[in-house]
Short mmCIF file of C-alpha atoms in Angstrom, two decimals:
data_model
loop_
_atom_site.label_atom_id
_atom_site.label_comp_id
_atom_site.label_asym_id
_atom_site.label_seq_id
_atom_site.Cartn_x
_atom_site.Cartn_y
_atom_site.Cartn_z
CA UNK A 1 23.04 -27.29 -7.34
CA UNK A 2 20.05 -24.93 -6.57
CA UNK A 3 21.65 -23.45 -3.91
CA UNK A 4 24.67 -22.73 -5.76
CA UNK A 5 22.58 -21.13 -8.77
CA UNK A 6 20.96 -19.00 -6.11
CA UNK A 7 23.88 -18.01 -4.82
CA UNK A 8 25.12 -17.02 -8.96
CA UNK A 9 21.81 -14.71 -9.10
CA UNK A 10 21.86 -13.27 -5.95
CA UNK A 11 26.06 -12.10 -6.99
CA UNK A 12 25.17 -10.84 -10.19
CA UNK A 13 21.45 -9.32 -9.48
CA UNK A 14 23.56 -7.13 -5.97
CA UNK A 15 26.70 -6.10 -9.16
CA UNK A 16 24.04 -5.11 -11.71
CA UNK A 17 21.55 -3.34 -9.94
CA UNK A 18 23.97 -1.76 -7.84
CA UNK A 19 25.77 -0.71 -10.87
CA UNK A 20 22.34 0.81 -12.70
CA UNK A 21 21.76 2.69 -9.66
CA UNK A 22 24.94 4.22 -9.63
CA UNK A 23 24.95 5.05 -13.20
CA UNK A 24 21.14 6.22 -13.09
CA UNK A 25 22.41 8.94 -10.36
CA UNK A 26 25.76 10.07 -12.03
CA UNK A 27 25.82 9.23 -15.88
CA UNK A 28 22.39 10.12 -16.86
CA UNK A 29 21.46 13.67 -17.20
CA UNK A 30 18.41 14.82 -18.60
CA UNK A 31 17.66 18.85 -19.04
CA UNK A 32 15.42 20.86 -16.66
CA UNK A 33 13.19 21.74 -19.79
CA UNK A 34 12.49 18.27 -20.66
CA UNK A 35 12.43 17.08 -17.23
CA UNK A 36 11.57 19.03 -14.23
CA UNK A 37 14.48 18.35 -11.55
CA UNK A 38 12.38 18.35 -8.31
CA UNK A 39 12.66 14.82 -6.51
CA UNK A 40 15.78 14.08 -8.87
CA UNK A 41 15.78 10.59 -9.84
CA UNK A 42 13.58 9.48 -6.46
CA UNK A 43 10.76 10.52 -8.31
CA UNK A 44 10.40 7.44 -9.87
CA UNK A 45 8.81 3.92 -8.44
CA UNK A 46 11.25 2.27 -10.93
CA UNK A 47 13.93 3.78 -9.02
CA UNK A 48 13.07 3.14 -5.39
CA UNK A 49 12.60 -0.21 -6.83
CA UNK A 50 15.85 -0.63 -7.96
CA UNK A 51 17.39 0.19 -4.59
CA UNK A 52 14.98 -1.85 -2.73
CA UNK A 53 16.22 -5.35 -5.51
CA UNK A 54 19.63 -4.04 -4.47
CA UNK A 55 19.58 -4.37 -1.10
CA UNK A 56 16.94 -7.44 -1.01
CA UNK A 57 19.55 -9.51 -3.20
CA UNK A 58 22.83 -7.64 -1.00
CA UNK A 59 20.49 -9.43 2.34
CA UNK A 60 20.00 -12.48 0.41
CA UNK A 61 23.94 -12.89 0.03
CA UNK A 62 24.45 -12.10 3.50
CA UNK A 63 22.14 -14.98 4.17
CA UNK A 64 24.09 -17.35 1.78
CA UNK A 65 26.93 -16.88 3.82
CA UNK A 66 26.12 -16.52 7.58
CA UNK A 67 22.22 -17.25 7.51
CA UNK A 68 19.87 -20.13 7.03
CA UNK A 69 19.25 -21.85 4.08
CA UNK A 70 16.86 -24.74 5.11
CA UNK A 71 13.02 -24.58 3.58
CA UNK A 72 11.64 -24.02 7.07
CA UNK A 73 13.73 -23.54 10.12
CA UNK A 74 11.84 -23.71 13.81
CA UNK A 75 14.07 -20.64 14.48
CA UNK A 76 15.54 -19.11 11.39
CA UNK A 77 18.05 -16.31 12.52
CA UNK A 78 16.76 -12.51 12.09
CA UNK A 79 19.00 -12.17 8.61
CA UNK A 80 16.93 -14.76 6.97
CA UNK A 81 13.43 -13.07 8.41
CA UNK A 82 14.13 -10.08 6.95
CA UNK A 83 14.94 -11.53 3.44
CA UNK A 84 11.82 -13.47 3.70
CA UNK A 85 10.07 -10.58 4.52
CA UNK A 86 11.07 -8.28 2.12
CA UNK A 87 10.76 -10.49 -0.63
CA UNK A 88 7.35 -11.33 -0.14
CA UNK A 89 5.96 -8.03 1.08
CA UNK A 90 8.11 -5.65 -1.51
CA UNK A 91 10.62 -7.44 -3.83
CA UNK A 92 7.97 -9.46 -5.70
CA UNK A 93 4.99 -7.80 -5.83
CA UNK A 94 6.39 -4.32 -6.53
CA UNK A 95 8.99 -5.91 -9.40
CA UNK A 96 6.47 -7.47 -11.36
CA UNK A 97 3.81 -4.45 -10.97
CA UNK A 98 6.89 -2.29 -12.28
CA UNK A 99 7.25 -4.24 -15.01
CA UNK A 100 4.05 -5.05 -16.10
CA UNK A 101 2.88 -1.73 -16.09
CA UNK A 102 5.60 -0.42 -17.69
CA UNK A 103 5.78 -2.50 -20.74
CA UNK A 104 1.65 -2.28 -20.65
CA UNK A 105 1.51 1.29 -20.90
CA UNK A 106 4.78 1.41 -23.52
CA UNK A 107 2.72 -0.75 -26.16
CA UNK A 108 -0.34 1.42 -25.90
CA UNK A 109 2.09 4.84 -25.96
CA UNK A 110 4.78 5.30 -24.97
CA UNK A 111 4.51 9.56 -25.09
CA UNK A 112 2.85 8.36 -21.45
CA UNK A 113 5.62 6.51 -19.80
CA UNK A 114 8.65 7.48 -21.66
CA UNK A 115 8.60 10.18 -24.26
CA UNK A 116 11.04 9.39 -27.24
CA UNK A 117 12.23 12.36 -26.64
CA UNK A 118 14.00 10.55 -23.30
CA UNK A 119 16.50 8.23 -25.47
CA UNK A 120 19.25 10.20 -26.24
CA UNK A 121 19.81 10.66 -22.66
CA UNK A 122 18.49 7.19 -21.34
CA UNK A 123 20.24 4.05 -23.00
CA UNK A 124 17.65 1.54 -23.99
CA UNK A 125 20.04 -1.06 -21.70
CA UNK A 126 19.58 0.84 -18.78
CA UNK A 127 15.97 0.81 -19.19
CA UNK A 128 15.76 -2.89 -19.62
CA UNK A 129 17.93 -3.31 -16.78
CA UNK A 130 15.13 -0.84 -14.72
CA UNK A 131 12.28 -2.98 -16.49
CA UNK A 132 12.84 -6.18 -18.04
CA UNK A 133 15.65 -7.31 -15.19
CA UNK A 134 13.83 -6.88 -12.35
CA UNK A 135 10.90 -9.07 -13.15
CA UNK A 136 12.97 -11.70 -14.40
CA UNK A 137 15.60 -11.66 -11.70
CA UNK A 138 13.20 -12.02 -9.06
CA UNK A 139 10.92 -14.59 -10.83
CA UNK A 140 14.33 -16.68 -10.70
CA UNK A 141 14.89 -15.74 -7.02
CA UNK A 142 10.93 -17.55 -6.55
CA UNK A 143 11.78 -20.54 -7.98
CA UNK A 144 15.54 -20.89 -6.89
CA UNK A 145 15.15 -19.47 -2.86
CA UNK A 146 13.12 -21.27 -0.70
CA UNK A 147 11.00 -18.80 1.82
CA UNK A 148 8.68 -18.20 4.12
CA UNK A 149 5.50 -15.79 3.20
CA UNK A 150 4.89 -14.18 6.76
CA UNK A 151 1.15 -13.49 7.55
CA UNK A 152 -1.12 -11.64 4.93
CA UNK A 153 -2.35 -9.41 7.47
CA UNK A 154 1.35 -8.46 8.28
CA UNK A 155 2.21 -8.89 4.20
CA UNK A 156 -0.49 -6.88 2.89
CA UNK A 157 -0.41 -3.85 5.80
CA UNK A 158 3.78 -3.57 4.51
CA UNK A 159 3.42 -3.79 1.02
CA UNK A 160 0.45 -0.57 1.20
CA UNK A 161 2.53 1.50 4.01
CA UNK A 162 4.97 1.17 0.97
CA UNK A 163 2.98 2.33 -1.89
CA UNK A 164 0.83 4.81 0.52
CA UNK A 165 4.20 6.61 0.97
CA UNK A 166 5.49 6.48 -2.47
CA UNK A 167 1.95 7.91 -3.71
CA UNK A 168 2.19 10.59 -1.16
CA UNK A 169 5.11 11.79 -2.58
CA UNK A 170 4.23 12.10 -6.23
CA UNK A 171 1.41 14.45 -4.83
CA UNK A 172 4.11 16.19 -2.86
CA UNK A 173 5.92 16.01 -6.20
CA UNK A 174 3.10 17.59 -7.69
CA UNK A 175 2.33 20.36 -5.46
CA UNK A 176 5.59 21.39 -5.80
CA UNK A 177 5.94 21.15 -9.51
CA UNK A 178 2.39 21.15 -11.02
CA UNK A 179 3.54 18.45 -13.22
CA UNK A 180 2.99 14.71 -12.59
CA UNK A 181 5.69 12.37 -12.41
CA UNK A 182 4.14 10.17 -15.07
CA UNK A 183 2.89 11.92 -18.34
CA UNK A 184 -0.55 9.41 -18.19
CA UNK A 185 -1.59 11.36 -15.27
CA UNK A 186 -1.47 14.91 -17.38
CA UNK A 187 -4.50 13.79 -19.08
CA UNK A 188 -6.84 12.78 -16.09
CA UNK A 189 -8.99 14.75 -14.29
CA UNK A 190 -8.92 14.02 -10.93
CA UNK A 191 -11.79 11.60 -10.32
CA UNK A 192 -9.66 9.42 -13.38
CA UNK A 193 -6.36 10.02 -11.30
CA UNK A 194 -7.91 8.87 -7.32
CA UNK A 195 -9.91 6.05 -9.46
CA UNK A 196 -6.39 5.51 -11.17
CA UNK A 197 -3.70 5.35 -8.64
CA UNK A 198 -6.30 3.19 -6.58
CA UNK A 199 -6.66 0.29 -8.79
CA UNK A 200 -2.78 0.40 -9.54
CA UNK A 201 -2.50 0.31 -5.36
CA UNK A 202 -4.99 -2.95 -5.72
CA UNK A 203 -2.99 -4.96 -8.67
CA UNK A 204 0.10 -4.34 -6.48
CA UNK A 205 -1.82 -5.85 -3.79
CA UNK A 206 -3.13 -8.68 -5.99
CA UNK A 207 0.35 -9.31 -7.16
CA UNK A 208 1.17 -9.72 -3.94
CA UNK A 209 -1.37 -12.48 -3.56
CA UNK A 210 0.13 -14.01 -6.47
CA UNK A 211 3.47 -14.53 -4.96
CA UNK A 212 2.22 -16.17 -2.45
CA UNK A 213 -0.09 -18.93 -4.63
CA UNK A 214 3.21 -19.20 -6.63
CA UNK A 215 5.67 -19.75 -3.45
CA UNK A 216 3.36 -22.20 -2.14
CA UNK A 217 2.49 -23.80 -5.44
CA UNK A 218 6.54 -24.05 -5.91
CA UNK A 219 7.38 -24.59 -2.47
CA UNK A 220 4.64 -26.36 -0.66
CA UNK A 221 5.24 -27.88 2.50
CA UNK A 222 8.29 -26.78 2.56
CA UNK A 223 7.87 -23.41 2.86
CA UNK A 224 5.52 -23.94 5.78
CA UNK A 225 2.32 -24.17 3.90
CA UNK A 226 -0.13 -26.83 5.67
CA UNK A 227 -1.49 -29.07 3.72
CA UNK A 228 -5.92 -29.63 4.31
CA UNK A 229 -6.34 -33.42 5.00
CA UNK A 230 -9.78 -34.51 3.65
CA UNK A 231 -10.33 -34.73 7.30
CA UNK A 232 -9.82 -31.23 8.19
CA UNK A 233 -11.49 -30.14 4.93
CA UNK A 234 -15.18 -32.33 6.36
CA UNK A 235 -14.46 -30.59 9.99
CA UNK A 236 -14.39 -27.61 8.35
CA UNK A 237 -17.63 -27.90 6.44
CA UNK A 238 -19.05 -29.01 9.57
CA UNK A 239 -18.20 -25.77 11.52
CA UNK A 240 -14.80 -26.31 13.32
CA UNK A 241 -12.33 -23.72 12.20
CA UNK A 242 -9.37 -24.38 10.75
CA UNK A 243 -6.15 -21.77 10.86
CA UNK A 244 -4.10 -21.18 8.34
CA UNK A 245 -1.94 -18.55 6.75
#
Protein backbone atom coordinates (compact mmCIF):
# COMPACT_ATOMS: atom_id res chain seq x y z
CA UNK A 1 0.00 0.00 0.00
CA UNK A 2 2.92 2.46 0.70
CA UNK A 3 4.52 1.71 -2.25
CA UNK A 4 1.59 2.22 -4.30
CA UNK A 5 0.83 5.74 -2.56
CA UNK A 6 4.41 6.58 -3.43
CA UNK A 7 4.07 5.70 -6.64
CA UNK A 8 0.41 8.21 -6.70
CA UNK A 9 2.78 11.22 -5.42
CA UNK A 10 5.62 10.69 -7.34
CA UNK A 11 2.79 10.74 -10.81
CA UNK A 12 1.13 13.69 -9.73
CA UNK A 13 4.18 15.77 -7.99
CA UNK A 14 6.36 14.96 -12.01
CA UNK A 15 2.39 16.36 -13.87
CA UNK A 16 2.16 19.36 -11.51
CA UNK A 17 5.42 20.67 -11.22
CA UNK A 18 6.15 20.01 -14.64
CA UNK A 19 3.07 21.80 -15.55
CA UNK A 20 3.97 25.10 -13.16
CA UNK A 21 7.19 25.20 -14.80
CA UNK A 22 5.86 25.32 -18.08
CA UNK A 23 3.30 27.81 -17.31
CA UNK A 24 5.82 29.96 -15.10
CA UNK A 25 8.01 30.25 -18.52
CA UNK A 26 5.15 30.87 -21.10
CA UNK A 27 1.87 32.19 -19.35
CA UNK A 28 3.25 34.55 -16.90
CA UNK A 29 4.49 37.83 -18.05
CA UNK A 30 5.41 40.49 -15.88
CA UNK A 31 6.60 44.14 -17.39
CA UNK A 32 10.28 45.25 -17.62
CA UNK A 33 9.31 48.31 -15.34
CA UNK A 34 8.06 46.28 -12.59
CA UNK A 35 10.44 43.58 -13.07
CA UNK A 36 13.81 43.85 -14.52
CA UNK A 37 14.10 40.94 -17.29
CA UNK A 38 17.81 39.97 -16.81
CA UNK A 39 18.08 36.18 -15.69
CA UNK A 40 14.29 35.76 -16.83
CA UNK A 41 12.57 33.52 -14.57
CA UNK A 42 16.13 31.64 -13.45
CA UNK A 43 16.54 34.37 -11.25
CA UNK A 44 14.67 32.88 -8.74
CA UNK A 45 15.70 29.90 -6.08
CA UNK A 46 11.93 29.07 -6.16
CA UNK A 47 12.35 28.37 -9.68
CA UNK A 48 15.50 26.27 -9.94
CA UNK A 49 13.70 24.54 -7.22
CA UNK A 50 10.90 23.70 -9.07
CA UNK A 51 12.90 22.08 -11.85
CA UNK A 52 15.14 20.33 -9.53
CA UNK A 53 11.30 18.60 -7.58
CA UNK A 54 10.57 17.93 -11.26
CA UNK A 55 13.15 15.94 -12.20
CA UNK A 56 13.84 14.38 -8.53
CA UNK A 57 10.10 13.01 -8.61
CA UNK A 58 10.51 12.23 -12.89
CA UNK A 59 13.94 9.88 -11.28
CA UNK A 60 11.86 8.65 -8.56
CA UNK A 61 9.25 7.20 -11.18
CA UNK A 62 11.90 5.85 -13.20
CA UNK A 63 12.91 4.02 -10.09
CA UNK A 64 9.30 2.73 -9.43
CA UNK A 65 9.44 1.09 -12.55
CA UNK A 66 12.93 -0.31 -13.44
CA UNK A 67 14.86 0.48 -10.05
CA UNK A 68 14.99 -0.75 -6.51
CA UNK A 69 12.55 -0.36 -4.07
CA UNK A 70 13.89 -2.36 -1.02
CA UNK A 71 14.88 -0.15 2.34
CA UNK A 72 18.53 -1.05 1.87
CA UNK A 73 19.89 -2.95 -1.03
CA UNK A 74 23.79 -4.36 -0.78
CA UNK A 75 23.92 -3.06 -4.40
CA UNK A 76 21.10 -0.75 -5.29
CA UNK A 77 21.36 0.03 -9.14
CA UNK A 78 22.79 3.67 -10.11
CA UNK A 79 18.92 4.99 -10.80
CA UNK A 80 18.07 4.49 -7.23
CA UNK A 81 21.61 6.26 -6.00
CA UNK A 82 20.90 9.13 -7.68
CA UNK A 83 17.31 9.53 -6.28
CA UNK A 84 18.71 8.92 -2.94
CA UNK A 85 21.14 11.37 -3.49
CA UNK A 86 19.33 14.08 -4.69
CA UNK A 87 16.74 13.87 -2.29
CA UNK A 88 18.80 14.11 0.60
CA UNK A 89 21.44 16.54 -0.60
CA UNK A 90 18.87 19.03 -2.64
CA UNK A 91 15.16 17.97 -2.76
CA UNK A 92 14.61 18.25 1.01
CA UNK A 93 16.64 20.62 2.40
CA UNK A 94 16.26 23.25 -0.35
CA UNK A 95 12.13 22.61 -0.45
CA UNK A 96 11.57 23.25 3.00
CA UNK A 97 14.19 26.32 3.22
CA UNK A 98 12.05 27.66 0.13
CA UNK A 99 9.17 27.41 1.88
CA UNK A 100 9.88 28.42 5.13
CA UNK A 101 11.46 31.42 4.18
CA UNK A 102 9.05 32.36 1.95
CA UNK A 103 5.99 32.24 4.01
CA UNK A 104 8.42 33.77 6.99
CA UNK A 105 9.29 36.75 5.21
CA UNK A 106 5.44 37.10 3.57
CA UNK A 107 3.93 37.46 7.24
CA UNK A 108 6.45 40.07 8.26
CA UNK A 109 5.99 41.96 4.55
CA UNK A 110 5.38 40.90 1.91
CA UNK A 111 6.63 44.41 -0.19
CA UNK A 112 10.06 42.14 0.47
CA UNK A 113 9.30 38.89 -1.17
CA UNK A 114 6.43 39.60 -3.37
CA UNK A 115 5.16 43.09 -3.93
CA UNK A 116 1.26 43.19 -4.31
CA UNK A 117 1.88 44.81 -7.06
CA UNK A 118 3.01 41.05 -8.56
CA UNK A 119 -0.72 39.52 -8.43
CA UNK A 120 -2.31 40.53 -11.34
CA UNK A 121 0.31 38.85 -13.24
CA UNK A 122 1.12 35.89 -10.78
CA UNK A 123 -2.04 33.69 -9.80
CA UNK A 124 -2.05 33.10 -6.11
CA UNK A 125 -2.31 29.07 -7.28
CA UNK A 126 0.76 29.21 -8.98
CA UNK A 127 2.44 30.61 -6.08
CA UNK A 128 1.19 27.99 -3.73
CA UNK A 129 2.09 25.46 -6.13
CA UNK A 130 5.94 27.28 -6.08
CA UNK A 131 5.56 27.48 -2.12
CA UNK A 132 3.15 25.58 -0.24
CA UNK A 133 3.50 22.26 -2.73
CA UNK A 134 6.86 21.74 -2.57
CA UNK A 135 7.26 21.42 1.15
CA UNK A 136 4.40 19.30 1.46
CA UNK A 137 5.05 17.05 -1.49
CA UNK A 138 8.36 16.21 -0.38
CA UNK A 139 7.53 15.88 3.37
CA UNK A 140 5.16 13.01 1.90
CA UNK A 141 7.98 11.66 -0.31
CA UNK A 142 10.06 11.34 3.53
CA UNK A 143 7.64 9.43 5.03
CA UNK A 144 6.30 7.33 2.00
CA UNK A 145 10.06 6.49 0.12
CA UNK A 146 12.38 4.64 1.90
CA UNK A 147 16.22 5.99 1.28
CA UNK A 148 19.48 6.05 1.92
CA UNK A 149 21.21 9.49 3.31
CA UNK A 150 24.78 9.12 1.66
CA UNK A 151 27.67 10.52 3.85
CA UNK A 152 27.40 14.09 5.44
CA UNK A 153 30.69 14.94 4.27
CA UNK A 154 29.52 14.03 0.66
CA UNK A 155 25.73 15.51 1.66
CA UNK A 156 26.77 18.68 3.04
CA UNK A 157 29.84 19.52 0.31
CA UNK A 158 26.57 19.00 -2.59
CA UNK A 159 23.98 20.75 -0.98
CA UNK A 160 26.67 24.20 -0.58
CA UNK A 161 28.28 23.67 -4.27
CA UNK A 162 24.45 24.16 -4.89
CA UNK A 163 23.63 27.23 -3.03
CA UNK A 164 27.41 28.65 -3.60
CA UNK A 165 26.38 28.69 -7.31
CA UNK A 166 22.93 29.93 -7.03
CA UNK A 167 24.33 32.90 -4.70
CA UNK A 168 26.93 33.60 -7.25
CA UNK A 169 24.53 34.30 -9.64
CA UNK A 170 22.24 36.73 -7.89
CA UNK A 171 25.56 38.80 -7.53
CA UNK A 172 26.08 38.24 -11.22
CA UNK A 173 22.41 39.22 -11.34
CA UNK A 174 23.25 42.18 -9.56
CA UNK A 175 26.20 43.47 -11.28
CA UNK A 176 24.40 43.36 -14.20
CA UNK A 177 21.23 44.97 -13.06
CA UNK A 178 22.03 46.95 -9.84
CA UNK A 179 18.91 45.58 -8.47
CA UNK A 180 18.69 42.49 -6.19
CA UNK A 181 16.67 39.65 -7.01
CA UNK A 182 14.84 39.83 -3.70
CA UNK A 183 13.47 43.31 -2.59
CA UNK A 184 14.80 42.42 1.35
CA UNK A 185 18.21 42.80 0.05
CA UNK A 186 17.47 46.64 -1.27
CA UNK A 187 17.52 47.66 2.23
CA UNK A 188 20.89 46.11 3.54
CA UNK A 189 24.04 47.45 3.45
CA UNK A 190 26.43 45.11 2.65
CA UNK A 191 27.84 43.86 5.95
CA UNK A 192 23.66 43.01 6.60
CA UNK A 193 23.61 41.29 3.04
CA UNK A 194 27.26 38.85 3.49
CA UNK A 195 25.93 38.42 7.30
CA UNK A 196 22.47 37.69 5.52
CA UNK A 197 22.91 35.35 2.69
CA UNK A 198 25.38 33.46 5.14
CA UNK A 199 23.05 32.45 7.79
CA UNK A 200 20.33 31.61 5.04
CA UNK A 201 23.41 29.28 3.44
CA UNK A 202 23.62 27.75 7.25
CA UNK A 203 19.64 27.02 7.86
CA UNK A 204 19.80 25.33 4.42
CA UNK A 205 22.56 23.40 5.78
CA UNK A 206 20.79 22.76 9.10
CA UNK A 207 17.75 21.69 7.21
CA UNK A 208 19.71 19.42 5.71
CA UNK A 209 20.66 17.92 9.03
CA UNK A 210 17.12 17.71 9.74
CA UNK A 211 16.30 15.40 6.97
CA UNK A 212 18.50 13.22 7.96
CA UNK A 213 17.32 12.97 11.99
CA UNK A 214 13.84 12.67 10.32
CA UNK A 215 14.81 9.77 7.67
CA UNK A 216 16.44 7.94 10.32
CA UNK A 217 13.90 8.69 13.01
CA UNK A 218 11.21 7.37 10.23
CA UNK A 219 13.28 4.88 8.71
CA UNK A 220 15.74 3.48 11.14
CA UNK A 221 17.46 0.44 10.43
CA UNK A 222 16.11 0.25 7.49
CA UNK A 223 17.51 2.88 5.85
CA UNK A 224 20.95 1.74 6.92
CA UNK A 225 21.21 3.62 10.12
CA UNK A 226 23.22 1.43 12.83
CA UNK A 227 21.83 1.14 15.78
CA UNK A 228 24.60 1.89 19.25
CA UNK A 229 24.33 -1.30 21.42
CA UNK A 230 24.89 -0.30 25.10
CA UNK A 231 28.00 -2.18 24.38
CA UNK A 232 29.38 -0.06 21.75
CA UNK A 233 28.06 3.05 23.54
CA UNK A 234 30.63 1.84 27.06
CA UNK A 235 33.55 1.08 24.30
CA UNK A 236 33.05 4.25 23.17
CA UNK A 237 33.28 6.10 26.43
CA UNK A 238 36.21 4.08 27.05
CA UNK A 239 38.17 5.34 23.94
CA UNK A 240 37.53 2.83 21.04
CA UNK A 241 36.00 4.62 18.12
CA UNK A 242 33.03 3.85 16.75
CA UNK A 243 32.04 4.76 12.82
CA UNK A 244 29.09 5.83 11.81
CA UNK A 245 27.37 7.99 9.27
Amino acid sequence: MTLFLAVVLHALAVVVDVYAVYFNETKVAIPRDISFSFGGNLKYLTVWHMILQSVYFTIALINDAAGDHSPNPSNPPLIRRIKDYIFASFAFPIAMFVAITFWSIMAIDRELVLPEKLDKYFPTWLNHIMHTNIAIFILLEMFLSCRKYPSKKSGLIGLTTFMAIYLSWTFVIYFNTNHWVYPVMEHMDWPSRICFLLAMLAFCLILYLVGDFINRKRWGQDAGYTKISQKQKVNGANGKSIHQD
